[in-house]
């Protein structure tokens, strides 16, 4: 089983460029999440989608937008990348929101120069 | 104050040793508790859920202390393969949010 698939795995952007991180899950999960992980900070929630058709801001949403394209897919867009967005981004999904196991994609290592 | 705090370690232990560490959480309304494991440069994976009465999974034992608002993880008979960062994860009572600690690094040496 593929589980949660993220693309790309690595990306280097120049300041001001835009890009979209793609995420898809094949587990028929209802909830999907985008996190960023920075050294010493733990994973911080950027946006989440509790179910198809809904999206909400998490802890650190500024500079990002999301789209829940369908039940399987949840994308994260950086409209104008900044060096502060250099991070490792993880997409995750869970059957239901918050209190069930979350499965993570392999991560996207993004560097903004 | 961070919602979930962990001792970052590292805990350096020899094979076969027992290692234990805690995690504290700030929201007394927290409902669900988990330990995730993260290997270097990889994605986090669920190690075990933590139940109110405490629970074991092989060499791993998790405990919850609601009064003092902490959870613990104990690893017995450490293996080299246990070397990883262990993330404490707490559902804060909001219906969507899992709050992650920054992780405790464990290194098991031969």
mmCIF file of N, CA and C in Angstrom, chain A residues 10 33 35 37 40-43 45 48 57-59 90 97-102 104-106 109, chain B residues 2 32 34 36 38 40-46 87 91 94-103:
data_model
loop_
_atom_site.group_PDB
_atom_site.id
_atom_site.type_symbol
_atom_site.label_atom_id
_atom_site.label_comp_id
_atom_site.label_asym_id
_atom_site.label_seq_id
_atom_site.Cartn_x
_atom_site.Cartn_y
_atom_site.Cartn_z
ATOM 1 N N UNK A 10 12.301 16.924 -2.614
ATOM 2 C CA UNK A 10 13.244 18.024 -2.389
ATOM 3 C C UNK A 10 12.875 19.178 -3.323
ATOM 4 N N UNK A 33 -3.722 16.702 6.829
ATOM 5 C CA UNK A 33 -3.000 17.757 7.545
ATOM 6 C C UNK A 33 -1.710 18.113 6.807
ATOM 7 N N UNK A 35 1.977 19.763 8.048
ATOM 8 C CA UNK A 35 2.841 20.192 9.130
ATOM 9 C C UNK A 35 4.162 20.681 8.561
ATOM 10 N N UNK A 37 8.267 21.001 10.029
ATOM 11 C CA UNK A 37 9.140 20.596 11.127
ATOM 12 C C UNK A 37 10.452 21.353 11.030
ATOM 13 N N UNK A 40 14.296 21.670 16.751
ATOM 14 C CA UNK A 40 13.967 22.120 18.096
ATOM 15 C C UNK A 40 12.541 22.604 18.280
ATOM 16 N N UNK A 41 11.733 22.563 17.222
ATOM 17 C CA UNK A 41 10.380 23.138 17.309
ATOM 18 C C UNK A 41 9.293 22.082 17.319
ATOM 19 N N UNK A 42 9.596 20.874 16.963
ATOM 20 C CA UNK A 42 8.526 19.902 16.826
ATOM 21 C C UNK A 42 7.732 20.167 15.559
ATOM 22 N N UNK A 43 6.750 19.358 15.313
ATOM 23 C CA UNK A 43 5.896 19.554 14.147
ATOM 24 C C UNK A 43 4.829 20.586 14.483
ATOM 25 N N UNK A 45 1.351 22.532 13.043
ATOM 26 C CA UNK A 45 0.271 22.376 12.081
ATOM 27 C C UNK A 45 0.090 23.665 11.276
ATOM 28 N N UNK A 48 -5.281 22.184 8.103
ATOM 29 C CA UNK A 48 -5.852 20.848 8.134
ATOM 30 C C UNK A 48 -7.180 20.849 7.403
ATOM 31 N N UNK A 57 -7.367 26.766 9.318
ATOM 32 C CA UNK A 57 -6.011 27.159 9.680
ATOM 33 C C UNK A 57 -5.561 26.405 10.919
ATOM 34 N N UNK A 58 -4.273 26.119 10.919
ATOM 35 C CA UNK A 58 -3.662 25.540 12.094
ATOM 36 C C UNK A 58 -2.890 26.593 12.854
ATOM 37 N N UNK A 59 -1.744 26.183 13.342
ATOM 38 C CA UNK A 59 -0.943 27.034 14.224
ATOM 39 C C UNK A 59 -0.150 28.105 13.471
ATOM 40 N N UNK A 90 5.546 17.958 6.089
ATOM 41 C CA UNK A 90 4.931 16.639 6.113
ATOM 42 C C UNK A 90 3.430 16.765 5.911
ATOM 43 N N UNK A 97 -10.551 13.101 12.699
ATOM 44 C CA UNK A 97 -9.710 14.193 13.174
ATOM 45 C C UNK A 97 -9.269 13.975 14.611
ATOM 46 N N UNK A 98 -7.959 14.167 14.795
ATOM 47 C CA UNK A 98 -7.428 14.422 16.130
ATOM 48 C C UNK A 98 -7.165 13.254 17.039
ATOM 49 N N UNK A 99 -8.029 12.250 17.054
ATOM 50 C CA UNK A 99 -7.847 11.251 18.096
ATOM 51 C C UNK A 99 -7.560 9.854 17.564
ATOM 52 N N UNK A 100 -7.171 9.819 16.298
ATOM 53 C CA UNK A 100 -6.782 8.538 15.731
ATOM 54 C C UNK A 100 -5.388 8.660 15.137
ATOM 55 N N UNK A 101 -4.794 7.516 14.882
ATOM 56 C CA UNK A 101 -3.429 7.490 14.380
ATOM 57 C C UNK A 101 -3.295 8.318 13.119
ATOM 58 N N UNK A 102 -2.265 9.114 13.057
ATOM 59 C CA UNK A 102 -1.952 9.880 11.855
ATOM 60 C C UNK A 102 -0.839 9.177 11.093
ATOM 61 N N UNK A 104 1.931 9.564 8.037
ATOM 62 C CA UNK A 104 2.669 10.665 7.417
ATOM 63 C C UNK A 104 3.255 10.273 6.067
ATOM 64 N N UNK A 105 3.346 11.253 5.198
ATOM 65 C CA UNK A 105 4.131 11.099 3.988
ATOM 66 C C UNK A 105 5.614 11.212 4.314
ATOM 67 N N UNK A 106 6.432 11.023 3.299
ATOM 68 C CA UNK A 106 7.877 10.964 3.515
ATOM 69 C C UNK A 106 8.520 12.326 3.697
ATOM 70 N N UNK A 109 11.633 18.361 1.609
ATOM 71 C CA UNK A 109 12.667 19.258 2.158
ATOM 72 C C UNK A 109 12.749 20.476 1.255
ATOM 73 N N UNK B 2 4.899 26.015 26.054
ATOM 74 C CA UNK B 2 4.570 25.109 24.969
ATOM 75 C C UNK B 2 3.511 24.114 25.439
ATOM 76 N N UNK B 32 -6.268 12.439 24.248
ATOM 77 C CA UNK B 32 -5.577 11.287 23.658
ATOM 78 C C UNK B 32 -4.079 11.556 23.656
ATOM 79 N N UNK B 34 -0.093 9.873 22.556
ATOM 80 C CA UNK B 34 0.603 8.927 21.689
ATOM 81 C C UNK B 34 2.099 9.128 21.813
ATOM 82 N N UNK B 36 5.177 8.709 19.084
ATOM 83 C CA UNK B 36 5.600 8.445 17.716
ATOM 84 C C UNK B 36 7.111 8.307 17.715
ATOM 85 N N UNK B 38 10.522 8.774 15.234
ATOM 86 C CA UNK B 38 11.002 9.366 13.992
ATOM 87 C C UNK B 38 12.473 9.046 13.826
ATOM 88 N N UNK B 40 16.040 9.373 11.644
ATOM 89 C CA UNK B 40 16.694 10.542 11.064
ATOM 90 C C UNK B 40 16.206 10.805 9.641
ATOM 91 N N UNK B 41 15.688 12.006 9.421
ATOM 92 C CA UNK B 41 15.278 12.459 8.095
ATOM 93 C C UNK B 41 14.142 11.624 7.497
ATOM 94 N N UNK B 42 13.379 10.994 8.373
ATOM 95 C CA UNK B 42 12.239 10.212 7.894
ATOM 96 C C UNK B 42 10.950 10.764 8.515
ATOM 97 N N UNK B 43 9.837 10.193 8.082
ATOM 98 C CA UNK B 43 8.566 10.644 8.619
ATOM 99 C C UNK B 43 8.283 10.004 9.972
ATOM 100 N N UNK B 44 7.502 10.688 10.835
ATOM 101 C CA UNK B 44 7.102 10.085 12.115
ATOM 102 C C UNK B 44 6.161 8.895 11.877
ATOM 103 N N UNK B 45 6.300 7.907 12.756
ATOM 104 C CA UNK B 45 5.399 6.749 12.704
ATOM 105 C C UNK B 45 4.925 6.438 14.108
ATOM 106 N N UNK B 46 3.659 6.025 14.196
ATOM 107 C CA UNK B 46 3.098 5.716 15.504
ATOM 108 C C UNK B 46 3.843 4.563 16.152
ATOM 109 N N UNK B 87 8.704 11.142 19.702
ATOM 110 C CA UNK B 87 7.843 12.323 19.757
ATOM 111 C C UNK B 87 6.638 12.053 20.635
ATOM 112 N N UNK B 91 -3.460 15.022 21.899
ATOM 113 C CA UNK B 91 -4.648 15.677 21.371
ATOM 114 C C UNK B 91 -5.163 16.611 22.445
ATOM 115 N N UNK B 94 -9.166 20.030 21.379
ATOM 116 C CA UNK B 94 -9.759 20.514 20.138
ATOM 117 C C UNK B 94 -9.912 19.320 19.205
ATOM 118 N N UNK B 95 -10.925 19.322 18.422
ATOM 119 C CA UNK B 95 -11.235 18.083 17.729
ATOM 120 C C UNK B 95 -10.283 17.749 16.596
ATOM 121 N N UNK B 96 -9.459 18.657 16.194
ATOM 122 C CA UNK B 96 -8.579 18.357 15.090
ATOM 123 C C UNK B 96 -7.124 18.267 15.471
ATOM 124 N N UNK B 97 -6.753 18.822 16.587
ATOM 125 C CA UNK B 97 -5.352 19.170 16.728
ATOM 126 C C UNK B 97 -4.546 18.149 17.518
ATOM 127 N N UNK B 98 -3.521 17.638 16.875
ATOM 128 C CA UNK B 98 -2.495 16.871 17.563
ATOM 129 C C UNK B 98 -1.315 17.799 17.797
ATOM 130 N N UNK B 99 -0.908 17.974 19.037
ATOM 131 C CA UNK B 99 0.251 18.803 19.344
ATOM 132 C C UNK B 99 1.462 17.910 19.566
ATOM 133 N N UNK B 100 2.549 18.243 18.896
ATOM 134 C CA UNK B 100 3.755 17.426 18.941
ATOM 135 C C UNK B 100 4.809 18.074 19.827
ATOM 136 N N UNK B 101 5.460 17.263 20.639
ATOM 137 C CA UNK B 101 6.655 17.723 21.304
ATOM 138 C C UNK B 101 7.808 17.763 20.311
ATOM 139 N N UNK B 102 8.883 18.403 20.723
ATOM 140 C CA UNK B 102 10.042 18.535 19.829
ATOM 141 C C UNK B 102 10.858 17.246 19.745
ATOM 142 N N UNK B 103 10.589 16.297 20.633
ATOM 143 C CA UNK B 103 11.229 14.993 20.530
ATOM 144 C C UNK B 103 12.346 14.781 21.512
#
